mmCIF file of C-alpha atoms in Angstrom:
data_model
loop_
_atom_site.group_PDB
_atom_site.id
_atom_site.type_symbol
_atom_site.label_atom_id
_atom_site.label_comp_id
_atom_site.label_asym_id
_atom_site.label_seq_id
_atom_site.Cartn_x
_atom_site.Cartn_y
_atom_site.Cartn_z
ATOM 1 C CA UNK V 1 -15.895 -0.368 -4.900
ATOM 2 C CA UNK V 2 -18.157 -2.360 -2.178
ATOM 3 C CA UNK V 3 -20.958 -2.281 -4.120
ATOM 4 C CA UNK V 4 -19.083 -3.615 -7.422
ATOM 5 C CA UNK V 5 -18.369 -7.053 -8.290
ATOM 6 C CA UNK V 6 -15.569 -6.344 -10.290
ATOM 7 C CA UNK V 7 -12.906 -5.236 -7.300
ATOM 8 C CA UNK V 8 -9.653 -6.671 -6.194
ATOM 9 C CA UNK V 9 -7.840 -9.502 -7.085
ATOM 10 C CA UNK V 10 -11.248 -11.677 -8.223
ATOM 11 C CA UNK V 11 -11.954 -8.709 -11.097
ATOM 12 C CA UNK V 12 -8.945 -8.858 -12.600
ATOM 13 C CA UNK V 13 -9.243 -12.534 -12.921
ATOM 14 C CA UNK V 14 -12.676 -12.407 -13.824
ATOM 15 C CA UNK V 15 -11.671 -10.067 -16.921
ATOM 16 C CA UNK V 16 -8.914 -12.247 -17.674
ATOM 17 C CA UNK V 17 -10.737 -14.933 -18.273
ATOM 18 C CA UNK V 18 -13.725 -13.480 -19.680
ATOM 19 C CA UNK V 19 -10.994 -11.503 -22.255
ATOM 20 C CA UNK V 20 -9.952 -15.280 -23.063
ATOM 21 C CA UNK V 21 -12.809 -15.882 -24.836
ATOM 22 C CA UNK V 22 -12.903 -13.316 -27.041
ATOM 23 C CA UNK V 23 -8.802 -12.519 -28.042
ATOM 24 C CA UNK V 24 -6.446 -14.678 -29.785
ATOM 25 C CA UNK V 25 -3.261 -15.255 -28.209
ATOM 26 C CA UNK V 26 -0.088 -15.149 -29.904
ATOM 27 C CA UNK V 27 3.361 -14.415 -30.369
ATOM 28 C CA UNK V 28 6.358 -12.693 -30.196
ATOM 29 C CA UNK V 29 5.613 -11.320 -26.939
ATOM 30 C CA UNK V 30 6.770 -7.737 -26.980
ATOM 31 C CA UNK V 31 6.879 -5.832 -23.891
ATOM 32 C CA UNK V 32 8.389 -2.925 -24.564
ATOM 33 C CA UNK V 33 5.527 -0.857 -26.099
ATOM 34 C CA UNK V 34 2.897 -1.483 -23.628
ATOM 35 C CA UNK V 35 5.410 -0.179 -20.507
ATOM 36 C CA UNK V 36 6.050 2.561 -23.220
ATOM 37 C CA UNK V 37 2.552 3.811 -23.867
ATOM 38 C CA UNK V 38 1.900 3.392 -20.159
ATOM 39 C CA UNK V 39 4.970 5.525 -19.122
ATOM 40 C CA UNK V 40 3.951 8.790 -21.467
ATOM 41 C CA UNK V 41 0.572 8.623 -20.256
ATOM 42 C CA UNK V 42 2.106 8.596 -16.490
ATOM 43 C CA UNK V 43 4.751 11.331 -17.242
ATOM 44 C CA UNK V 44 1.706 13.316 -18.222
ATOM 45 C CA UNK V 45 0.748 13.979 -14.308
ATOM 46 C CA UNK V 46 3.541 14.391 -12.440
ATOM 47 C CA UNK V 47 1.789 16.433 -9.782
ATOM 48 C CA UNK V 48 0.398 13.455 -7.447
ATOM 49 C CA UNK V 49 -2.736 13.056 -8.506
ATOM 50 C CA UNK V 50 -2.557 10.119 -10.230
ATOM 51 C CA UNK V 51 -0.809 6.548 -9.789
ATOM 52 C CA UNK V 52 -0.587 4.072 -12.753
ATOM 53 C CA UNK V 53 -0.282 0.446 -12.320
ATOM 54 C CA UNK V 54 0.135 -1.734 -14.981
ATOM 55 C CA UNK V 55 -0.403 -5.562 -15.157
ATOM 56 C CA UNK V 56 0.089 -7.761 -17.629
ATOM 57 C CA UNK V 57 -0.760 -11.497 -17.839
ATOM 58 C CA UNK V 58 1.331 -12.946 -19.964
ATOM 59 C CA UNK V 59 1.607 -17.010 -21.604
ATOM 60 C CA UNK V 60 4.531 -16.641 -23.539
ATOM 61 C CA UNK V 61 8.497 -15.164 -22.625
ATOM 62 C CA UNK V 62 9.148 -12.190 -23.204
ATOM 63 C CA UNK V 63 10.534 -12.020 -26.503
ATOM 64 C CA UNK V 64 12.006 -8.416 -26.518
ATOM 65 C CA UNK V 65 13.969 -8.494 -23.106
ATOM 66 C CA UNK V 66 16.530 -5.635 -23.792
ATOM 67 C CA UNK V 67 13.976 -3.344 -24.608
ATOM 68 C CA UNK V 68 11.527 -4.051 -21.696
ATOM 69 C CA UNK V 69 14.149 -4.166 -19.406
ATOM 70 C CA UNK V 70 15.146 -0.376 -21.075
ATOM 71 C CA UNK V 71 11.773 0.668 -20.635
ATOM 72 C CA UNK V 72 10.987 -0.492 -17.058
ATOM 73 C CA UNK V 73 14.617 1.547 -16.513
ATOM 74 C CA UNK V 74 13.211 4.474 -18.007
ATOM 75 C CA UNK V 75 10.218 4.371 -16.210
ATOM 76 C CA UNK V 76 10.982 3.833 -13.026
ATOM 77 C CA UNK V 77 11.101 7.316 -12.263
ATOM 78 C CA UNK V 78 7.610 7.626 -12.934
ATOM 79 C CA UNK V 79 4.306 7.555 -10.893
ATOM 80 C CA UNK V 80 3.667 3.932 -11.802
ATOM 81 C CA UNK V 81 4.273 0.008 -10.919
ATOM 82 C CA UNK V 82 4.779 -2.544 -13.467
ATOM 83 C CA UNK V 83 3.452 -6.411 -12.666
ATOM 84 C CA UNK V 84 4.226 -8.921 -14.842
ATOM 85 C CA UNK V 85 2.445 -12.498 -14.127
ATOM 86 C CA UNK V 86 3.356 -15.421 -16.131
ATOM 87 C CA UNK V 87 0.820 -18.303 -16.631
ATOM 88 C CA UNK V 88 1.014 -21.573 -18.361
ATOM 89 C CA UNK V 89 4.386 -23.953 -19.071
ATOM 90 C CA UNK V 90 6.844 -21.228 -20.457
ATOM 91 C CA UNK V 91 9.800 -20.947 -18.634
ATOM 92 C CA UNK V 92 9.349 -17.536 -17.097
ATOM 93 C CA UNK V 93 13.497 -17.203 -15.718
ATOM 94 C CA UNK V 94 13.768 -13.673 -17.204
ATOM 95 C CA UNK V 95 17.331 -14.477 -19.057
#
């Protein structure tokens, strides 16, 4: 990755921002079947060679708590991380 300018911290904001311009954000903000997809593609490799981290970047609450919560549960078990980073004025308390 040296020779890339798309490493690290500064290419994930770099995509963020450039995806900004080009997606519409809106609502409800569903969590569950993201972690979901992610999870069955990590349960796939369960022999080491492969780690999975998934971040999301997220404006809004999460609107289906229960179920993310269930997921991230179910997952847990798996060869992956889960980051979630709120941005923006919602209130981001995870009731």
């Amino acid at each position: 990755c040296p020779t890339s300018s798309h490493c690290g911290i500064e290419g994930v904001l770099e995509a963020y921002h450039r995806s900004l311009r080009s997606v519409q954000l809106y609502g409800p903000t569903n969590f569950a079947p993201v972690v979901n997809h992610v999870a069955r593609s990590a349960a796939e490799v369960l022999d080491g060679s492969q780690y999975f981290v998934l971040l999301i970047i997220t404006d809004g609450v999460i609107s289906d708590m229960a179920q993310t919560k269930e997921a991230i549960v179910n997952a847990a078990k798996l060869p992956m991380s889960i980051i979630i980073v709120g941005v923006g004025q919602a209130e981001f308390d995870g009731k």
